[in-house]
GROMACS .gro file of C-alpha atoms in nm:
model
  143
    1MET     CA    1  13.424   7.703   9.961
    2PRO     CA    2  13.343   7.582   9.608
    3ALA     CA    3  13.480   7.772   9.310
    4LEU     CA    4  13.249   8.009   9.127
    5PRO     CA    5  13.117   7.901   8.786
    6VAL     CA    6  13.319   8.015   8.486
    7ALA     CA    7  13.028   8.218   8.343
    8PHE     CA    8  13.000   8.418   8.666
    9ARG     CA    9  13.376   8.479   8.682
   10ARG     CA   10  13.378   8.594   8.318
   11ALA     CA   11  13.084   8.829   8.372
   12PHE     CA   12  13.240   8.973   8.687
   13SER     CA   13  13.576   9.032   8.518
   14LEU     CA   14  13.405   9.205   8.223
   15LEU     CA   15  13.203   9.425   8.455
   16LEU     CA   16  13.512   9.516   8.656
   17LEU     CA   17  13.713   9.595   8.344
   18ALA     CA   18  13.432   9.810   8.201
   19ALA     CA   19  13.403  10.001   8.530
   20LEU     CA   20  13.776  10.066   8.537
   21ALA     CA   21  13.777  10.179   8.174
   22ALA     CA   22  13.479  10.413   8.206
   23GLY     CA   23  13.539  10.512   8.567
   24PRO     CA   24  13.767  10.819   8.554
   25PRO     CA   25  13.545  11.027   8.321
   26LEU     CA   26  13.239  10.936   8.530
   27TRP     CA   27  13.404  11.045   8.856
   28PHE     CA   28  13.396  11.410   8.746
   29ILE     CA   29  13.029  11.434   8.643
   30GLY     CA   30  12.931  11.637   8.948
   31SER     CA   31  13.217  11.889   8.911
   32SER     CA   32  13.193  12.232   8.750
   33ARG     CA   33  13.416  12.123   8.459
   34PRO     CA   34  13.322  11.763   8.368
   35TYR     CA   35  13.497  11.786   8.030
   36LEU     CA   36  13.843  11.841   8.182
   37PRO     CA   37  13.939  11.473   8.236
   38LEU     CA   38  13.833  11.388   7.881
   39LEU     CA   39  14.058  11.660   7.739
   40LYS     CA   40  14.356  11.544   7.945
   41SER     CA   41  14.315  11.174   7.874
   42LYS     CA   42  14.281  11.146   7.497
   43PRO     CA   43  14.492  10.828   7.470
   44SER     CA   44  14.292  10.656   7.742
   45THR     CA   45  13.962  10.732   7.569
   46VAL     CA   46  14.086  10.525   7.276
   47LEU     CA   47  14.289  10.260   7.461
   48ALA     CA   48  14.038  10.177   7.736
   49PRO     CA   49  13.752  10.073   7.504
   50MET     CA   50  14.003   9.884   7.288
   51ALA     CA   51  14.123   9.696   7.598
   52VAL     CA   52  13.766   9.606   7.695
   53VAL     CA   53  13.683   9.484   7.345
   54SER     CA   54  14.009   9.288   7.314
   55HIS     CA   55  13.961   9.128   7.655
   56THR     CA   56  13.607   9.026   7.563
   57ARG     CA   57  13.710   8.887   7.224
   58CYS     CA   58  14.000   8.692   7.376
   59GLN     CA   59  13.782   8.556   7.653
   60PHE     CA   60  13.498   8.434   7.432
   61THR     CA   61  13.694   8.324   7.122
   62ALA     CA   62  13.777   7.955   7.108
   63PRO     CA   63  14.156   7.904   7.124
   64GLY     CA   64  14.164   7.645   6.845
   65CYS     CA   65  14.105   7.304   7.000
   66VAL     CA   66  14.152   6.982   6.807
   67PRO     CA   67  13.830   6.776   6.834
   68ASN     CA   68  13.869   6.494   7.087
   69ASN     CA   69  13.695   6.243   6.859
   70LEU     CA   70  13.945   6.298   6.574
   71ARG     CA   71  14.140   5.974   6.550
   72PRO     CA   72  14.431   5.875   6.328
   73PRO     CA   73  14.355   5.641   6.037
   74PRO     CA   74  14.392   5.268   6.093
   75PRO     CA   75  14.740   5.132   6.026
   76PRO     CA   76  14.796   5.009   5.673
   77GLU     CA   77  14.926   4.665   5.586
   78LEU     CA   78  15.302   4.712   5.558
   79GLU     CA   79  15.532   4.443   5.431
   80SER     CA   80  15.862   4.510   5.603
   81GLU     CA   81  15.915   4.537   5.977
   82GLU     CA   82  16.120   4.851   5.928
   83ASP     CA   83  15.825   5.028   5.768
   84GLN     CA   84  15.599   4.899   6.045
   85LYS     CA   85  15.829   5.037   6.318
   86TYR     CA   86  15.857   5.371   6.139
   87TYR     CA   87  15.479   5.398   6.110
   88GLU     CA   88  15.432   5.314   6.479
   89MET     CA   89  15.689   5.577   6.575
   90LEU     CA   90  15.506   5.838   6.365
   91GLN     CA   91  15.173   5.738   6.513
   92THR     CA   92  15.299   5.772   6.870
   93ARG     CA   93  15.448   6.113   6.793
   94LEU     CA   94  15.131   6.246   6.632
   95THR     CA   95  14.875   6.115   6.884
   96HIS     CA   96  14.820   6.243   7.235
   97HIS     CA   97  14.854   5.985   7.510
   98ARG     CA   98  14.559   6.116   7.713
   99THR     CA   99  14.296   6.178   7.446
  100ARG     CA  100  14.425   5.918   7.196
  101GLY     CA  101  14.341   6.174   6.928
  102ILE     CA  102  14.554   6.349   6.670
  103LYS     CA  103  14.806   6.597   6.811
  104PRO     CA  104  14.954   6.842   6.557
  105PRO     CA  105  15.327   6.917   6.597
  106THR     CA  106  15.280   7.270   6.739
  107SER     CA  107  14.996   7.190   6.978
  108HIS     CA  108  14.984   7.128   7.353
  109TYR     CA  109  14.734   6.968   7.588
  110CYS     CA  110  14.552   7.207   7.824
  111HIS     CA  111  14.433   7.046   8.148
  112GLU     CA  112  14.189   7.327   8.230
  113VAL     CA  113  13.976   7.285   7.918
  114ASP     CA  114  14.069   6.918   7.860
  115CYS     CA  115  14.163   6.945   7.494
  116VAL     CA  116  14.462   6.975   7.263
  117VAL     CA  117  14.509   7.342   7.165
  118ILE     CA  118  14.684   7.436   6.841
  119LYS     CA  119  14.985   7.666   6.900
  120MET     CA  120  14.901   7.699   7.269
  121ASP     CA  121  15.094   7.972   7.447
  122HIS     CA  122  14.957   7.943   7.801
  123TYR     CA  123  14.639   7.925   8.005
  124CYS     CA  124  14.549   8.278   8.114
  125PRO     CA  125  14.361   8.296   8.446
  126TRP     CA  126  14.243   8.650   8.367
  127MET     CA  127  14.085   8.534   8.042
  128PHE     CA  128  13.966   8.198   8.184
  129ASN     CA  129  14.078   8.059   7.851
  130PRO     CA  130  14.394   7.918   7.696
  131VAL     CA  131  14.574   8.154   7.460
  132GLY     CA  132  14.608   7.967   7.133
  133TYR     CA  133  14.608   8.006   6.758
  134LEU     CA  134  14.265   8.168   6.718
  135ASN     CA  135  14.273   8.417   7.009
  136TYR     CA  136  14.643   8.510   7.027
  137ARG     CA  137  14.587   8.836   6.838
  138PHE     CA  138  14.319   8.955   7.083
  139PHE     CA  139  14.540   8.867   7.378
  140TRP     CA  140  14.823   9.087   7.247
  141LEU     CA  141  14.581   9.371   7.170
  142PHE     CA  142  14.462   9.350   7.530
  143LEU     CA  143  14.818   9.372   7.666
   0.00000   0.00000   0.00000
C-alpha cells in the first residue's frame, strides 16, 4: 500500500490533536452540569490550545535549510602547496558530500527532506518535519 501524501498526514494529525484537545469539554454537553469539566480542568484549558498551536507552528515552520544551490567560492590561486592543502581540507570540511553545497559546522543532512538543516536535532515523525534552528522553540513548547 502506498504511503499517504504528507499534506494529508499533516491535516489528519492536526484534526486528531484538535479533537483530543477540545474533546473532554464537549463530551459533557448533554449533561445537566456541562460547566463542571471546565471548572475542574483549568490547566488543560490553557495547555491544550497551546499544544495545538505549538504543534501547528512546529509542523509548518521551515527548520532552517541551507539552499542546495549555495556553492563555495572557487579556489583562489595559492602559491605554496601547504596553503593549497589547507584550503582543500577546509573546503572538504565545509561542503556536504551529497549536495556539494556549503555545510555550516553545526548542521546535519536530513534524508527525509533532502537538505542540510542548520542545528538539526532530529526528524520528528509526529511533526513530519525535521526539528532544527527555526522550529526548535515550537517543538519544546509542544512537549
